[in-house]
Coordinates of C-alpha atoms and ligand atoms in Angstrom, one line a residue:
X1 CA 71.0 44.6 -80.0
X2 CA 68.7 45.8 -77.3
X3 CA 69.4 49.6 -77.5
X4 CA 68.9 51.9 -80.4
X5 CA 68.6 55.6 -80.8
X6 CA 65.2 57.1 -81.6
X7 CA 64.7 60.0 -84.0
X8 CA 65.7 62.4 -81.2
X9 CA 68.9 60.5 -80.6
X10 CA 67.6 59.1 -77.2
X11 CA 68.6 55.7 -76.1
X12 CA 65.7 53.4 -76.5
X13 CA 65.3 49.9 -75.0
X14 CA 63.6 47.3 -77.2
X15 CA 60.4 46.1 -75.4
X16 CA 56.9 45.0 -76.3
X17 CA 55.6 48.5 -75.7
X18 CA 58.4 50.3 -77.5
X19 CA 56.6 52.4 -80.2
X20 CA 57.3 51.6 -83.9
X21 CA 59.3 54.2 -85.6
X22 CA 62.7 55.1 -87.1
X23 CA 65.6 53.9 -85.0
X24 CA 69.3 54.0 -85.7
X25 CA 72.2 51.9 -84.5
X26 CA 74.3 53.6 -81.9
X27 CA 77.5 52.0 -83.4
X28 CA 77.1 52.7 -87.1
X29 CA 74.2 55.1 -87.4
X30 CA 72.4 53.0 -90.0
X31 CA 68.7 52.3 -89.6
X32 CA 67.6 49.3 -87.5
X33 CA 64.3 47.6 -87.3
X34 CA 62.4 47.0 -84.1
X35 CA 61.6 43.3 -83.8
X36 CA 58.9 42.7 -81.2
X37 CA 58.6 39.0 -81.6
X38 CA 61.4 36.5 -81.3
X39 CA 61.5 32.8 -80.4
X40 CA 63.6 33.2 -77.3
X41 CA 63.8 36.9 -76.7
X42 CA 60.8 39.2 -76.9
X43 CA 62.1 42.3 -78.4
X44 CA 65.3 43.6 -80.0
X45 CA 66.6 45.7 -82.8
X46 CA 68.1 44.3 -86.0
X47 CA 70.1 45.7 -88.9
X48 CA 69.0 45.1 -92.4
X49 CA 70.3 41.8 -93.9
X50 CA 73.9 42.0 -95.0
X51 CA 75.0 44.5 -92.4
X52 CA 78.6 44.2 -91.3
X53 CA 78.1 46.3 -88.1
X54 CA 79.9 44.8 -85.1
X55 CA 76.8 45.2 -83.0
X56 CA 74.9 42.8 -85.2
X57 CA 74.9 39.1 -85.1
X58 CA 74.7 38.5 -81.3
X59 CA 73.0 35.3 -80.3
X60 CA 69.6 35.3 -78.6
X61 CA 71.4 33.9 -75.5
X62 CA 73.8 36.9 -75.5
X63 CA 70.8 39.3 -75.7
X64 CA 68.8 37.5 -73.1
X65 CA 71.8 37.4 -70.8
X66 CA 72.2 41.2 -71.0
X67 CA 68.5 41.6 -70.2
X68 CA 68.6 39.2 -67.3
X69 CA 71.7 40.9 -65.9
X70 CA 70.2 44.3 -66.1
X71 CA 67.1 43.1 -64.3
X72 CA 69.0 41.2 -61.6
X73 CA 71.5 44.0 -60.9
X74 CA 68.6 46.5 -60.7
X75 CA 66.7 44.3 -58.3
X76 CA 69.8 44.4 -56.0
X77 CA 69.8 48.2 -56.0
X78 CA 72.6 48.8 -58.6
X79 CA 72.1 51.1 -61.6
X80 CA 72.4 49.0 -64.7
X81 CA 72.7 50.2 -68.3
X82 CA 72.6 47.9 -71.3
X83 CA 74.9 48.4 -74.3
X84 CA 76.9 51.5 -73.5
X85 CA 78.8 52.8 -76.5
X86 CA 82.3 54.3 -76.4
X87 CA 82.6 54.8 -80.1
X88 CA 85.9 56.7 -80.0
X89 CA 87.5 53.8 -78.2
X90 CA 85.7 51.2 -80.3
X91 CA 84.2 49.7 -77.3
X92 CA 80.6 48.8 -76.5
X93 CA 80.1 47.5 -72.9
X94 CA 77.4 44.8 -72.6
X95 CA 76.1 46.0 -69.2
X96 CA 77.4 48.9 -67.1
X97 CA 76.7 48.4 -63.4
X98 CA 77.3 51.3 -61.0
X99 CA 76.6 52.3 -57.5
X100 CA 77.6 55.1 -55.1
X101 CA 80.2 54.1 -52.6
X102 CA 80.4 55.1 -48.9
X103 CA 82.4 58.2 -49.8
X104 CA 79.8 59.4 -52.3
X105 CA 81.7 58.5 -55.4
X106 CA 80.0 56.6 -58.3
X107 CA 81.9 53.4 -59.0
X108 CA 81.2 51.6 -62.2
X109 CA 82.2 48.2 -63.6
X110 CA 81.9 46.9 -67.2
X111 CA 80.1 43.5 -67.4
X112 CA 81.0 41.5 -70.5
X113 CA 79.1 38.4 -71.6
X114 CA 80.8 35.8 -73.9
X115 CA 78.6 33.4 -75.8
X116 CA 81.3 32.6 -78.2
X117 CA 85.1 32.2 -78.2
X118 CA 87.2 35.3 -77.8
X119 CA 91.0 35.7 -78.3
X120 CA 92.9 36.4 -75.1
X121 CA 94.5 39.4 -76.8
X122 CA 91.1 40.9 -77.6
X123 CA 89.9 40.3 -74.0
X124 CA 93.1 42.0 -72.7
X125 CA 92.5 44.9 -75.0
X126 CA 89.0 45.4 -73.8
X127 CA 90.1 45.4 -70.2
X128 CA 92.8 48.0 -71.0
X129 CA 90.2 50.2 -72.7
X130 CA 87.8 49.8 -69.8
X131 CA 90.4 51.0 -67.3
X132 CA 91.2 54.0 -69.5
X133 CA 87.5 54.7 -69.7
X134 CA 87.2 54.9 -65.9
X135 CA 85.7 51.6 -65.1
X136 CA 87.0 50.0 -61.9
X137 CA 87.1 46.6 -63.5
X138 CA 85.8 44.4 -66.2
X139 CA 83.6 41.4 -65.1
X140 CA 83.8 38.5 -67.5
X141 CA 80.8 36.2 -67.7
X142 CA 80.5 33.2 -70.0
X143 CA 77.1 31.8 -71.0
X144 CA 76.0 28.3 -70.1
X145 CA 76.3 27.6 -73.9
X146 CA 79.9 28.7 -74.2
X147 CA 81.0 27.1 -70.9
X148 CA 78.7 24.0 -71.2
X149 CA 81.4 21.5 -70.6
X150 CA 82.4 23.2 -67.3
X151 CA 78.8 23.1 -66.1
X152 CA 78.1 19.4 -66.8
X153 CA 81.5 18.0 -65.8
X154 CA 81.7 15.5 -62.9
X155 CA 84.0 16.4 -60.1
X156 CA 86.6 13.9 -61.2
X157 CA 86.5 14.7 -64.9
X158 CA 89.3 16.6 -66.5
X159 CA 87.9 19.3 -68.7
X160 CA 89.6 21.2 -71.5
X161 CA 89.4 24.8 -70.5
X162 CA 89.5 27.5 -73.3
X163 CA 92.4 29.8 -73.2
X164 CA 90.3 32.9 -72.4
X165 CA 88.8 31.2 -69.3
X166 CA 92.2 30.2 -68.0
X167 CA 93.2 33.8 -68.6
X168 CA 90.2 35.2 -66.6
X169 CA 90.9 32.7 -63.8
X170 CA 94.6 33.7 -63.7
X171 CA 94.0 37.4 -63.9
X172 CA 91.2 37.7 -61.3
X173 CA 91.9 34.6 -59.2
X174 CA 88.2 34.0 -58.9
X175 CA 87.6 31.1 -61.2
X176 CA 85.1 31.8 -64.0
X177 CA 81.5 32.9 -63.8
X178 CA 78.8 31.3 -65.9
X179 CA 75.3 32.6 -66.5
X180 CA 72.4 30.5 -67.7
X181 CA 70.1 33.2 -69.0
X182 CA 67.1 30.9 -69.3
X183 CA 67.1 29.8 -65.7
X184 CA 68.6 33.1 -64.5
X185 CA 71.2 31.2 -62.6
X186 CA 74.8 32.2 -62.0
X187 CA 77.6 29.7 -61.3
X188 CA 81.2 30.0 -60.3
X189 CA 83.5 27.3 -61.5
X190 CA 86.9 27.0 -59.8
X191 CA 89.7 25.0 -61.2
X192 CA 91.5 22.5 -59.0
X193 CA 95.0 23.5 -58.3
X194 CA 96.6 20.5 -59.8
X195 CA 100.4 20.9 -59.5
X196 CA 102.5 18.9 -61.8
X197 CA 106.1 19.2 -62.4
X198 CA 106.9 22.0 -64.8
X199 CA 103.6 23.9 -64.2
X200 CA 104.3 27.5 -63.5
X201 CA 102.6 30.8 -63.6
X202 CA 105.7 32.2 -65.2
X203 CA 104.0 31.4 -68.5
X204 CA 101.9 34.5 -67.9
X205 CA 102.9 38.1 -68.3
X206 CA 102.1 41.0 -66.0
X207 CA 98.6 41.4 -67.5
X208 CA 97.8 37.8 -66.9
X209 CA 98.1 36.9 -70.5
X210 CA 99.9 33.7 -71.7
X211 CA 103.3 34.7 -72.8
X212 CA 103.4 32.2 -75.6
X213 CA 106.8 31.1 -74.5
X214 CA 107.2 27.5 -75.2
X215 CA 109.6 25.9 -72.7
X216 CA 110.8 22.5 -73.8
X217 CA 108.4 19.9 -72.4
X218 CA 106.3 22.5 -70.7
X219 CA 103.0 24.0 -71.7
X220 CA 100.2 25.6 -69.8
X221 CA 97.7 22.9 -68.9
X222 CA 94.3 23.3 -70.5
X223 CA 92.9 20.2 -68.8
X224 CA 91.6 21.0 -65.4
X225 CA 89.3 19.5 -62.8
X226 CA 86.7 21.9 -61.8
X227 CA 84.2 22.5 -59.0
X228 CA 80.9 24.5 -59.2
X229 CA 79.1 26.7 -56.8
X230 CA 75.9 28.6 -57.4
X231 CA 76.3 32.3 -56.8
X232 CA 74.1 35.4 -57.2
X233 CA 74.4 38.8 -58.9
X234 CA 75.7 40.8 -55.9
X235 CA 79.2 42.3 -56.6
X236 CA 81.9 42.1 -54.1
X237 CA 85.3 43.7 -54.6
X238 CA 88.8 42.7 -53.7
X239 CA 92.0 44.4 -54.6
X240 CA 92.9 43.6 -58.2
X241 CA 96.1 41.8 -59.2
X242 CA 97.0 43.6 -62.4
X243 CA 96.2 47.3 -62.2
X244 CA 92.4 47.0 -61.9
X245 CA 91.3 48.9 -58.9
X246 CA 89.1 45.9 -58.1
X247 CA 88.6 42.4 -59.0
X248 CA 84.9 41.8 -58.9
X249 CA 83.4 38.7 -57.5
X250 CA 79.8 37.7 -57.8
X251 CA 78.6 36.3 -54.5
X252 CA 75.3 34.8 -53.3
X253 CA 72.7 37.6 -52.9
X254 CA 72.3 37.0 -49.2
X255 CA 76.0 37.7 -48.5
X256 CA 77.3 41.1 -47.6
X257 CA 79.7 42.6 -50.1
Ligands
LIG301 ZN1 75.2 49.2 -86.5

């Protein structure tokens, strides 16, 4: 994790110049250790070995992605906060991005980075909690590690797309967004609309989730052709499909939101 509480309970970001001292985990209150040297990521906090805290065990890619996201969103004029805890709801948002809209209201979105697989039900549950917590939307990003096959596929290849990515594509209608934290690049992968007999969006419920209904001879297709486009970190909003106030689209930095 990148954020811990110092002895005054203040949020502290791990960095090379963060003072040594006693820090606690914002999720479980146990003591955590400031690690200033890592192979891929400079500084972070770690629990003692054997901890079962849910905030422990993130990959270096996940940590680095959060750091890169916060820096890039800040560069574009947004307010970005890493690892925001909502303990009562059992939710820790990877990066909260906010800005003041034209009417003077602060709008915030939850940015979620996946470096490993996630069950569609868990993703749905996080979105529901985020909406209750006042976020306009949840932005799902997959790392170049988790979505590697989508990044290296040739145009004509059919690629097996994990269920949670099909869910994200269906729910937001924006394809999936992939971050390479080492090169600081963001990509959007869109799936080709291959229509074959029996394929239907009726397999999805009102929240965009697969219904699990198994019609004879029919099943949601996990093999898709995909196309890639490099995008930036600027957020653009369109009306959401499923109760989100907005679906958030990452667009090239030089485009107007
Ligand atoms: Zn903890």
